[in-house]
Amino acid sequence: MGKIYQAVPWDTLVQEFGLKEYSKGPRMMFSPRGRIALMFLKHYAGCSDRKLIEQLNSNIDYQFFCDIHLGLRRITNEKIVSQIRCELSRVLEIDALEKVFYTHWKPYIDEAEKAVVDATCYESEVRYPTNQKLLWEAVEWLYKALRRLCRTLKVKLPRSKYLKWKKRYIGYSKMRKKTVKKRRSLTRALLRLLDKFLSFEQQLLQAYAVELPKRYYKTIHTIQKIYQQQLKLFTTGEKPKGRIVSIDKDYLRPIVRGKEIKKVEFGAKVNKLQIDGINFIELISFDNFNEGTRLKSTVYKAQGLTRKRLKVLGADAIYATNANRRFVTKHGIKTDFKPKGPKGKHHKEQALLKGQITKERASRLEGSFGKEKEHYHLKKVKAKTRATEILWIFFGIHTANCLEIGRRMAGQLHRQAA
């Protein structure tokens, strides 16, 4: 933890986030530095918000790290971690902050003219979405909302077969083998029920002047979109664009990865750039994208950080498009792309260089993906909104970077002392 603290440029980060102490109102428990430190601590400890506050109350080292001294006091508001996460996510600028990090770490990064690039997916914590689950969740949410609304307005709820289909859905969910016939009949019934509830909800809002929270209208809009997508899928079999897989997280999309274990993942896809073992975010998106089109922007990102021309770039086979080959050839960048055409005069030396680049990418970069997911709380991103999920991923990646830089700093001091 001391190595992480030593590797973080605290004052510059506070300025970039625009955090300050407010002279009016009650004084915040955490200072601007402490709020940023709490995010690093979250990923270092790798625990939930409640567990993090429990450990912070009892661990004096954690308190010093977060620039706070509780003494005999105790933090009882466990939601303070979520509040700080929301505050920081509103002002997060990834490119500006990564320039701050690189400037601070520059003395401890060697071979800045070499880089490797690859993409990975950081999964969100959602249940695996099937069409039937999604429709039932929409029906259940809308039924409960209509019951509350009718009770408030003293209006009779229209008759429906909600309880009947609730029992049938529970029975269906317990089946080990869900046949096509069962799936189709349940999907058809849920679509009709959802259509009935949506129509009644529209009539109710038109007849009565009711002011409801913004979150209600957002969820209703999401449910309407789900109904349209699922109806089109059921009637035509055509997969809709921008397919919604969660009511609460309507920004999530299926990320088809083609892996043997997980063919589809649900979360943020990140195109990552690594320089001497230190990872930076080139692009983060909840929509699926072809990382092969991001090679040029990755080169520009690397050169913008290091202020040096890139000479060696390691990338997967998906990046080896004709446009990318022309680009790297034009700028004199060596890659590990499989060559086209007949073998050249120095093909053995070139094959040796390409093998070294591939080894660096396959072992160091792809190894860092697993390390971050297993040890820095990125296996399942448990934030609730798009902005907080991006912040969660950002701090998880750079907590791993800070520990690596801190080890290099400690090793340098040890060598100087020797």
GROMACS .gro file of C-alpha atoms in nm:
model
  418
    1MET     CA    1   0.000   0.000   0.000
    2GLY     CA    2   0.293   0.233   0.065
    3LYS     CA    3   0.423   0.163  -0.285
    4ILE     CA    4   0.087   0.267  -0.433
    5TYR     CA    5   0.084   0.585  -0.224
    6GLN     CA    6   0.433   0.673  -0.339
    7ALA     CA    7   0.346   0.624  -0.707
    8VAL     CA    8   0.036   0.849  -0.713
    9PRO     CA    9   0.077   1.219  -0.810
   10TRP     CA   10  -0.177   1.335  -0.551
   11ASP     CA   11  -0.167   1.714  -0.590
   12THR     CA   12  -0.194   1.702  -0.970
   13LEU     CA   13  -0.480   1.453  -0.954
   14VAL     CA   14  -0.673   1.675  -0.713
   15GLN     CA   15  -0.631   1.966  -0.955
   16GLU     CA   16  -0.739   1.760  -1.258
   17PHE     CA   17  -1.049   1.633  -1.077
   18GLY     CA   18  -1.124   1.988  -0.961
   19LEU     CA   19  -1.179   1.882  -0.600
   20LYS     CA   20  -1.167   2.138  -0.320
   21GLU     CA   21  -1.284   2.199   0.033
   22TYR     CA   22  -1.605   2.400   0.054
   23SER     CA   23  -1.613   2.689   0.299
   24LYS     CA   24  -1.993   2.676   0.332
   25GLY     CA   25  -2.196   2.394   0.481
   26PRO     CA   26  -2.075   2.099   0.688
   27ARG     CA   27  -1.715   1.994   0.642
   28MET     CA   28  -1.669   1.673   0.443
   29MET     CA   29  -1.517   1.383   0.631
   30PHE     CA   30  -1.274   1.305   0.347
   31SER     CA   31  -1.038   1.565   0.205
   32PRO     CA   32  -0.999   1.597  -0.177
   33ARG     CA   33  -0.690   1.374  -0.158
   34GLY     CA   34  -0.872   1.132   0.069
   35ARG     CA   35  -1.161   1.092  -0.177
   36ILE     CA   36  -0.923   0.989  -0.456
   37ALA     CA   37  -0.728   0.765  -0.217
   38LEU     CA   38  -1.050   0.586  -0.116
   39MET     CA   39  -1.100   0.480  -0.479
   40PHE     CA   40  -0.747   0.337  -0.497
   41LEU     CA   41  -0.801   0.164  -0.163
   42LYS     CA   42  -1.125   0.011  -0.290
   43HIS     CA   43  -0.941  -0.176  -0.564
   44TYR     CA   44  -0.638  -0.258  -0.352
   45ALA     CA   45  -0.858  -0.417  -0.082
   46GLY     CA   46  -1.089  -0.575  -0.343
   47CYS     CA   47  -1.398  -0.571  -0.122
   48SER     CA   48  -1.749  -0.425  -0.113
   49ASP     CA   49  -1.825  -0.072   0.000
   50ARG     CA   50  -1.959  -0.194   0.334
   51LYS     CA   51  -1.655  -0.410   0.400
   52LEU     CA   52  -1.425  -0.126   0.296
   53ILE     CA   53  -1.579   0.108   0.556
   54GLU     CA   54  -1.552  -0.164   0.822
   55GLN     CA   55  -1.183  -0.209   0.748
   56LEU     CA   56  -1.125   0.166   0.731
   57ASN     CA   57  -1.276   0.204   1.080
   58SER     CA   58  -1.038  -0.052   1.227
   59ASN     CA   59  -0.719  -0.018   1.021
   60ILE     CA   60  -0.494   0.279   1.102
   61ASP     CA   61  -0.287   0.222   0.786
   62TYR     CA   62  -0.599   0.255   0.571
   63GLN     CA   63  -0.685   0.579   0.752
   64PHE     CA   64  -0.341   0.730   0.690
   65PHE     CA   65  -0.366   0.627   0.323
   66CYS     CA   66  -0.702   0.809   0.294
   67ASP     CA   67  -0.574   1.122   0.473
   68ILE     CA   68  -0.810   1.075   0.766
   69HIS     CA   69  -0.769   1.002   1.138
   70LEU     CA   70  -1.083   0.876   1.307
   71GLY     CA   71  -0.954   0.824   1.660
   72LEU     CA   72  -1.250   0.706   1.865
   73ARG     CA   73  -1.499   0.800   1.593
   74ARG     CA   74  -1.644   0.557   1.343
   75ILE     CA   75  -1.787   0.602   0.993
   76THR     CA   76  -2.144   0.474   0.995
   77ASN     CA   77  -2.252   0.588   0.647
   78GLU     CA   78  -2.142   0.306   0.418
   79LYS     CA   79  -2.290   0.488   0.117
   80ILE     CA   80  -2.016   0.750   0.134
   81VAL     CA   81  -1.801   0.535  -0.098
   82SER     CA   82  -2.077   0.534  -0.360
   83GLN     CA   83  -2.132   0.909  -0.317
   84ILE     CA   84  -1.762   0.981  -0.376
   85ARG     CA   85  -1.762   0.746  -0.677
   86CYS     CA   86  -2.054   0.938  -0.830
   87GLU     CA   87  -1.883   1.271  -0.759
   88LEU     CA   88  -1.559   1.168  -0.929
   89SER     CA   89  -1.731   0.998  -1.224
   90ARG     CA   90  -1.898   1.326  -1.326
   91VAL     CA   91  -1.561   1.497  -1.385
   92LEU     CA   92  -1.352   1.202  -1.508
   93GLU     CA   93  -1.132   1.284  -1.809
   94ILE     CA   94  -0.933   0.971  -1.891
   95ASP     CA   95  -0.687   1.119  -2.144
   96ALA     CA   96  -0.592   1.417  -1.924
   97LEU     CA   97  -0.545   1.199  -1.615
   98GLU     CA   98  -0.336   0.941  -1.799
   99LYS     CA   99  -0.104   1.217  -1.919
  100VAL     CA  100  -0.063   1.319  -1.554
  101PHE     CA  101   0.017   0.960  -1.459
  102TYR     CA  102   0.268   0.912  -1.740
  103THR     CA  103   0.447   1.240  -1.665
  104HIS     CA  104   0.490   1.130  -1.303
  105TRP     CA  105   0.599   0.775  -1.398
  106LYS     CA  106   0.822   0.868  -1.691
  107PRO     CA  107   1.158   0.813  -1.507
  108TYR     CA  108   1.054   0.455  -1.429
  109ILE     CA  109   0.931   0.354  -1.778
  110ASP     CA  110   1.193   0.223  -2.021
  111GLU     CA  111   1.168   0.167  -2.396
  112ALA     CA  112   0.890   0.419  -2.448
  113GLU     CA  113   0.920   0.370  -2.824
  114LYS     CA  114   0.781   0.015  -2.790
  115ALA     CA  115   0.417  -0.070  -2.719
  116VAL     CA  116   0.165  -0.354  -2.738
  117VAL     CA  117  -0.211  -0.331  -2.782
  118ASP     CA  118  -0.510  -0.559  -2.730
  119ALA     CA  119  -0.875  -0.544  -2.625
  120THR     CA  120  -1.059  -0.707  -2.338
  121CYS     CA  121  -1.403  -0.695  -2.178
  122TYR     CA  122  -1.469  -0.604  -1.815
  123GLU     CA  123  -1.800  -0.768  -1.732
  124SER     CA  124  -2.076  -0.592  -1.541
  125GLU     CA  125  -2.254  -0.768  -1.259
  126VAL     CA  126  -2.581  -0.869  -1.428
  127ARG     CA  127  -2.764  -1.200  -1.443
  128TYR     CA  128  -2.733  -1.378  -1.776
  129PRO     CA  129  -3.013  -1.226  -1.985
  130THR     CA  130  -3.252  -1.445  -2.179
  131ASN     CA  131  -3.556  -1.312  -2.364
  132GLN     CA  132  -3.794  -1.468  -2.113
  133LYS     CA  133  -3.607  -1.329  -1.810
  134LEU     CA  134  -3.598  -0.981  -1.959
  135LEU     CA  135  -3.968  -0.980  -2.047
  136TRP     CA  136  -4.068  -1.114  -1.707
  137GLU     CA  137  -3.861  -0.849  -1.527
  138ALA     CA  138  -4.030  -0.580  -1.737
  139VAL     CA  139  -4.377  -0.723  -1.663
  140GLU     CA  140  -4.300  -0.754  -1.290
  141TRP     CA  141  -4.163  -0.400  -1.259
  142LEU     CA  142  -4.454  -0.248  -1.452
  143TYR     CA  143  -4.716  -0.443  -1.255
  144LYS     CA  144  -4.577  -0.324  -0.921
  145ALA     CA  145  -4.550   0.036  -1.048
  146LEU     CA  146  -4.912   0.027  -1.170
  147ARG     CA  147  -5.035  -0.112  -0.836
  148ARG     CA  148  -4.867   0.174  -0.649
  149LEU     CA  149  -5.001   0.429  -0.897
  150CYS     CA  150  -5.358   0.296  -0.886
  151ARG     CA  151  -5.352   0.288  -0.506
  152THR     CA  152  -5.243   0.653  -0.500
  153LEU     CA  153  -5.499   0.765  -0.757
  154LYS     CA  154  -5.770   0.538  -0.609
  155VAL     CA  155  -5.825   0.372  -0.945
  156LYS     CA  156  -5.909   0.007  -0.994
  157LEU     CA  157  -5.629  -0.198  -1.147
  158PRO     CA  158  -5.752  -0.373  -1.466
  159ARG     CA  159  -5.793  -0.747  -1.461
  160SER     CA  160  -5.495  -0.942  -1.588
  161LYS     CA  161  -5.354  -1.291  -1.572
  162TYR     CA  162  -5.043  -1.172  -1.389
  163LEU     CA  163  -5.065  -1.423  -1.101
  164LYS     CA  164  -5.133  -1.709  -1.342
  165TRP     CA  165  -4.829  -1.627  -1.555
  166LYS     CA  166  -4.618  -1.567  -1.245
  167LYS     CA  167  -4.679  -1.927  -1.141
  168ARG     CA  168  -4.612  -2.050  -1.495
  169TYR     CA  169  -4.290  -1.849  -1.518
  170ILE     CA  170  -4.167  -1.994  -1.186
  171GLY     CA  171  -4.245  -2.342  -1.315
  172TYR     CA  172  -4.072  -2.266  -1.644
  173SER     CA  173  -3.761  -2.133  -1.468
  174LYS     CA  174  -3.733  -2.457  -1.269
  175MET     CA  175  -3.734  -2.674  -1.581
  176ARG     CA  176  -3.399  -2.832  -1.660
  177LYS     CA  177  -3.484  -2.862  -2.028
  178LYS     CA  178  -3.669  -2.567  -2.176
  179THR     CA  179  -3.811  -2.675  -2.509
  180VAL     CA  180  -3.873  -2.443  -2.803
  181LYS     CA  181  -4.249  -2.491  -2.761
  182LYS     CA  182  -4.237  -2.383  -2.395
  183ARG     CA  183  -4.019  -2.084  -2.474
  184ARG     CA  184  -4.243  -1.963  -2.754
  185SER     CA  185  -4.566  -1.996  -2.556
  186LEU     CA  186  -4.421  -1.814  -2.256
  187THR     CA  187  -4.269  -1.539  -2.470
  188ARG     CA  188  -4.600  -1.485  -2.655
  189ALA     CA  189  -4.793  -1.458  -2.327
  190LEU     CA  190  -4.543  -1.218  -2.169
  191LEU     CA  191  -4.547  -0.994  -2.477
  192ARG     CA  192  -4.929  -0.973  -2.463
  193LEU     CA  193  -4.925  -0.903  -2.090
  194LEU     CA  194  -4.657  -0.637  -2.126
  195ASP     CA  195  -4.850  -0.472  -2.410
  196LYS     CA  196  -5.164  -0.461  -2.194
  197PHE     CA  197  -4.978  -0.301  -1.901
  198LEU     CA  198  -4.807  -0.044  -2.125
  199SER     CA  199  -5.139   0.057  -2.284
  200PHE     CA  200  -5.306   0.097  -1.944
  201GLU     CA  201  -5.009   0.299  -1.813
  202GLN     CA  202  -5.037   0.541  -2.106
  203GLN     CA  203  -5.414   0.582  -2.052
  204LEU     CA  204  -5.358   0.643  -1.682
  205LEU     CA  205  -5.099   0.917  -1.735
  206GLN     CA  206  -5.315   1.086  -2.001
  207ALA     CA  207  -5.624   1.086  -1.779
  208TYR     CA  208  -5.453   1.212  -1.462
  209ALA     CA  209  -5.198   1.492  -1.421
  210VAL     CA  210  -4.937   1.303  -1.222
  211GLU     CA  211  -4.579   1.412  -1.161
  212LEU     CA  212  -4.348   1.115  -1.129
  213PRO     CA  213  -3.969   1.093  -1.078
  214LYS     CA  214  -3.741   1.112  -1.381
  215ARG     CA  215  -3.620   0.761  -1.307
  216TYR     CA  216  -3.977   0.631  -1.360
  217TYR     CA  217  -4.003   0.783  -1.708
  218LYS     CA  218  -3.657   0.654  -1.799
  219THR     CA  219  -3.747   0.299  -1.694
  220ILE     CA  220  -4.080   0.316  -1.881
  221HIS     CA  221  -3.898   0.430  -2.195
  222THR     CA  222  -3.656   0.137  -2.156
  223ILE     CA  223  -3.942  -0.110  -2.112
  224GLN     CA  224  -4.118   0.025  -2.422
  225LYS     CA  225  -3.799  -0.022  -2.620
  226ILE     CA  226  -3.759  -0.376  -2.483
  227TYR     CA  227  -4.115  -0.458  -2.589
  228GLN     CA  228  -4.054  -0.331  -2.944
  229GLN     CA  229  -3.725  -0.520  -2.975
  230GLN     CA  230  -3.862  -0.847  -2.834
  231LEU     CA  231  -4.179  -0.826  -3.044
  232LYS     CA  232  -3.973  -0.779  -3.360
  233LEU     CA  233  -3.743  -1.065  -3.261
  234PHE     CA  234  -4.039  -1.294  -3.185
  235THR     CA  235  -4.233  -1.218  -3.503
  236THR     CA  236  -3.954  -1.185  -3.759
  237GLY     CA  237  -3.654  -1.353  -3.592
  238GLU     CA  238  -3.439  -1.051  -3.683
  239LYS     CA  239  -3.194  -0.949  -3.410
  240PRO     CA  240  -3.247  -0.580  -3.320
  241LYS     CA  241  -2.970  -0.321  -3.320
  242GLY     CA  242  -2.877  -0.172  -2.984
  243ARG     CA  243  -3.029  -0.469  -2.806
  244ILE     CA  244  -3.113  -0.400  -2.440
  245VAL     CA  245  -3.021  -0.679  -2.200
  246SER     CA  246  -3.099  -0.518  -1.863
  247ILE     CA  247  -3.371  -0.281  -1.742
  248ASP     CA  248  -3.151  -0.109  -1.483
  249LYS     CA  249  -2.845  -0.094  -1.711
  250ASP     CA  250  -2.995  -0.004  -2.047
  251TYR     CA  251  -2.650   0.097  -2.179
  252LEU     CA  252  -2.516  -0.262  -2.173
  253ARG     CA  253  -2.488  -0.448  -2.502
  254PRO     CA  254  -2.391  -0.808  -2.587
  255ILE     CA  255  -2.017  -0.818  -2.660
  256VAL     CA  256  -1.953  -1.121  -2.883
  257ARG     CA  257  -1.599  -1.238  -2.808
  258GLY     CA  258  -1.602  -1.585  -2.963
  259LYS     CA  259  -1.424  -1.753  -2.671
  260GLU     CA  260  -1.474  -2.119  -2.591
  261ILE     CA  261  -1.596  -2.059  -2.235
  262LYS     CA  262  -1.778  -1.727  -2.282
  263LYS     CA  263  -1.895  -1.657  -2.634
  264VAL     CA  264  -2.086  -1.346  -2.522
  265GLU     CA  265  -1.995  -1.102  -2.244
  266PHE     CA  266  -2.191  -0.810  -2.102
  267GLY     CA  267  -1.986  -0.511  -1.997
  268ALA     CA  268  -1.741  -0.250  -2.115
  269LYS     CA  269  -1.500  -0.335  -2.396
  270VAL     CA  270  -1.161  -0.166  -2.352
  271ASN     CA  271  -0.888  -0.123  -2.611
  272LYS     CA  272  -0.569  -0.109  -2.401
  273LEU     CA  273  -0.223   0.017  -2.474
  274GLN     CA  274   0.075  -0.112  -2.275
  275ILE     CA  275   0.414   0.059  -2.253
  276ASP     CA  276   0.682  -0.129  -2.057
  277GLY     CA  277   0.422  -0.321  -1.857
  278ILE     CA  278   0.210  -0.012  -1.775
  279ASN     CA  279  -0.145  -0.011  -1.913
  280PHE     CA  280  -0.339   0.285  -2.053
  281ILE     CA  281  -0.696   0.307  -2.186
  282GLU     CA  282  -0.718   0.396  -2.555
  283LEU     CA  283  -1.096   0.344  -2.585
  284ILE     CA  284  -1.367   0.226  -2.348
  285SER     CA  285  -1.714   0.158  -2.484
  286PHE     CA  286  -2.024  -0.039  -2.387
  287ASP     CA  287  -2.102  -0.089  -2.755
  288ASN     CA  288  -1.917  -0.360  -2.940
  289PHE     CA  289  -1.647  -0.230  -3.175
  290ASN     CA  290  -1.383  -0.381  -3.398
  291GLU     CA  291  -1.051  -0.317  -3.226
  292GLY     CA  292  -0.874  -0.361  -3.560
  293THR     CA  293  -0.987  -0.012  -3.658
  294ARG     CA  294  -0.823   0.141  -3.349
  295LEU     CA  295  -0.457   0.085  -3.440
  296LYS     CA  296  -0.394   0.435  -3.576
  297SER     CA  297  -0.551   0.606  -3.275
  298THR     CA  298  -0.348   0.375  -3.048
  299VAL     CA  299  -0.024   0.486  -3.213
  300TYR     CA  300  -0.124   0.851  -3.178
  301LYS     CA  301  -0.219   0.793  -2.813
  302ALA     CA  302   0.119   0.631  -2.738
  303GLN     CA  303   0.311   0.910  -2.909
  304GLY     CA  304   0.100   1.173  -2.732
  305LEU     CA  305   0.188   1.023  -2.395
  306THR     CA  306   0.558   0.956  -2.453
  307ARG     CA  307   0.638   1.242  -2.693
  308LYS     CA  308   0.845   0.990  -2.890
  309ARG     CA  309   0.793   0.823  -3.227
  310LEU     CA  310   0.672   0.466  -3.192
  311LYS     CA  311   0.914   0.215  -3.343
  312VAL     CA  312   0.777  -0.126  -3.236
  313LEU     CA  313   0.411  -0.225  -3.196
  314GLY     CA  314   0.277  -0.565  -3.096
  315ALA     CA  315  -0.083  -0.645  -3.188
  316ASP     CA  316  -0.315  -0.939  -3.244
  317ALA     CA  317  -0.399  -1.077  -3.589
  318ILE     CA  318  -0.726  -0.882  -3.596
  319TYR     CA  319  -0.525  -0.558  -3.625
  320ALA     CA  320  -0.339  -0.682  -3.936
  321THR     CA  321  -0.568  -0.521  -4.194
  322ASN     CA  322  -0.435  -0.384  -4.523
  323ALA     CA  323  -0.497  -0.025  -4.408
  324ASN     CA  324  -0.305  -0.086  -4.085
  325ARG     CA  325  -0.020  -0.256  -4.272
  326ARG     CA  326   0.015   0.046  -4.501
  327PHE     CA  327   0.005   0.280  -4.200
  328VAL     CA  328   0.282   0.105  -4.003
  329THR     CA  329   0.497   0.064  -4.316
  330LYS     CA  330   0.462   0.433  -4.397
  331HIS     CA  331   0.571   0.536  -4.045
  332GLY     CA  332   0.847   0.275  -4.011
  333ILE     CA  333   0.685   0.083  -3.725
  334LYS     CA  334   0.792  -0.279  -3.674
  335THR     CA  335   0.507  -0.518  -3.594
  336ASP     CA  336   0.447  -0.890  -3.540
  337PHE     CA  337   0.194  -0.913  -3.824
  338LYS     CA  338   0.215  -1.229  -4.029
  339PRO     CA  339   0.384  -1.121  -4.357
  340LYS     CA  340   0.212  -1.149  -4.693
  341GLY     CA  341   0.367  -1.264  -5.017
  342PRO     CA  342   0.704  -1.441  -5.068
  343LYS     CA  343   0.968  -1.446  -4.796
  344GLY     CA  344   1.217  -1.162  -4.801
  345LYS     CA  345   1.594  -1.168  -4.777
  346HIS     CA  346   1.603  -1.124  -4.399
  347HIS     CA  347   1.295  -1.328  -4.315
  348LYS     CA  348   1.471  -1.529  -4.040
  349GLU     CA  349   1.576  -1.217  -3.848
  350GLN     CA  350   1.231  -1.068  -3.900
  351ALA     CA  351   1.065  -1.386  -3.774
  352LEU     CA  352   1.283  -1.376  -3.461
  353LEU     CA  353   1.184  -1.012  -3.393
  354LYS     CA  354   0.816  -1.086  -3.454
  355GLY     CA  355   0.834  -1.380  -3.214
  356GLN     CA  356   0.976  -1.159  -2.938
  357ILE     CA  357   0.704  -0.897  -2.993
  358THR     CA  358   0.432  -1.164  -2.987
  359LYS     CA  359   0.573  -1.313  -2.667
  360GLU     CA  360   0.570  -0.971  -2.502
  361ARG     CA  361   0.207  -0.916  -2.599
  362ALA     CA  362   0.082  -1.265  -2.520
  363SER     CA  363   0.254  -1.297  -2.182
  364ARG     CA  364   0.278  -0.947  -2.040
  365LEU     CA  365  -0.029  -0.768  -2.176
  366GLU     CA  366  -0.276  -1.055  -2.172
  367GLY     CA  367  -0.136  -1.162  -1.834
  368SER     CA  368  -0.217  -0.816  -1.699
  369PHE     CA  369  -0.583  -0.866  -1.800
  370GLY     CA  370  -0.615  -1.165  -1.572
  371LYS     CA  371  -0.417  -1.000  -1.292
  372GLU     CA  372  -0.643  -0.695  -1.288
  373LYS     CA  373  -0.960  -0.904  -1.294
  374GLU     CA  374  -0.850  -1.143  -1.021
  375HIS     CA  375  -0.663  -0.911  -0.785
  376TYR     CA  376  -0.791  -0.557  -0.846
  377HIS     CA  377  -1.169  -0.600  -0.827
  378LEU     CA  378  -1.238  -0.600  -1.202
  379LYS     CA  379  -1.372  -0.954  -1.241
  380LYS     CA  380  -1.727  -0.819  -1.204
  381VAL     CA  381  -1.787  -0.444  -1.213
  382LYS     CA  382  -2.053  -0.378  -0.949
  383ALA     CA  383  -2.117  -0.008  -1.015
  384LYS     CA  384  -2.472   0.090  -1.106
  385THR     CA  385  -2.437   0.352  -1.382
  386ARG     CA  386  -2.238   0.399  -1.702
  387ALA     CA  387  -2.020   0.678  -1.556
  388THR     CA  388  -1.941   0.494  -1.231
  389GLU     CA  389  -1.858   0.173  -1.420
  390ILE     CA  390  -1.603   0.364  -1.630
  391LEU     CA  391  -1.454   0.518  -1.314
  392TRP     CA  392  -1.443   0.172  -1.151
  393ILE     CA  393  -1.247   0.030  -1.446
  394PHE     CA  394  -1.017   0.334  -1.461
  395PHE     CA  395  -0.913   0.308  -1.096
  396GLY     CA  396  -0.880  -0.071  -1.113
  397ILE     CA  397  -0.634  -0.050  -1.404
  398HIS     CA  398  -0.430   0.233  -1.252
  399THR     CA  399  -0.417   0.076  -0.906
  400ALA     CA  400  -0.232  -0.214  -1.069
  401ASN     CA  401  -0.009   0.037  -1.252
  402CYS     CA  402   0.069   0.228  -0.932
  403LEU     CA  403   0.177  -0.087  -0.751
  404GLU     CA  404   0.408  -0.181  -1.038
  405ILE     CA  405   0.560   0.170  -1.049
  406GLY     CA  406   0.593   0.170  -0.670
  407ARG     CA  407   0.794  -0.152  -0.687
  408ARG     CA  408   1.023   0.004  -0.947
  409MET     CA  409   1.070   0.310  -0.727
  410ALA     CA  410   1.156   0.090  -0.429
  411GLY     CA  411   1.400  -0.114  -0.641
  412GLN     CA  412   1.571   0.202  -0.763
  413LEU     CA  413   1.613   0.334  -0.409
  414HIS     CA  414   1.751  -0.003  -0.301
  415ARG     CA  415   2.007   0.000  -0.584
  416GLN     CA  416   2.111   0.355  -0.501
  417ALA     CA  417   2.157   0.264  -0.135
  418ALA     CA  418   2.367  -0.039  -0.230
   0.00000   0.00000   0.00000
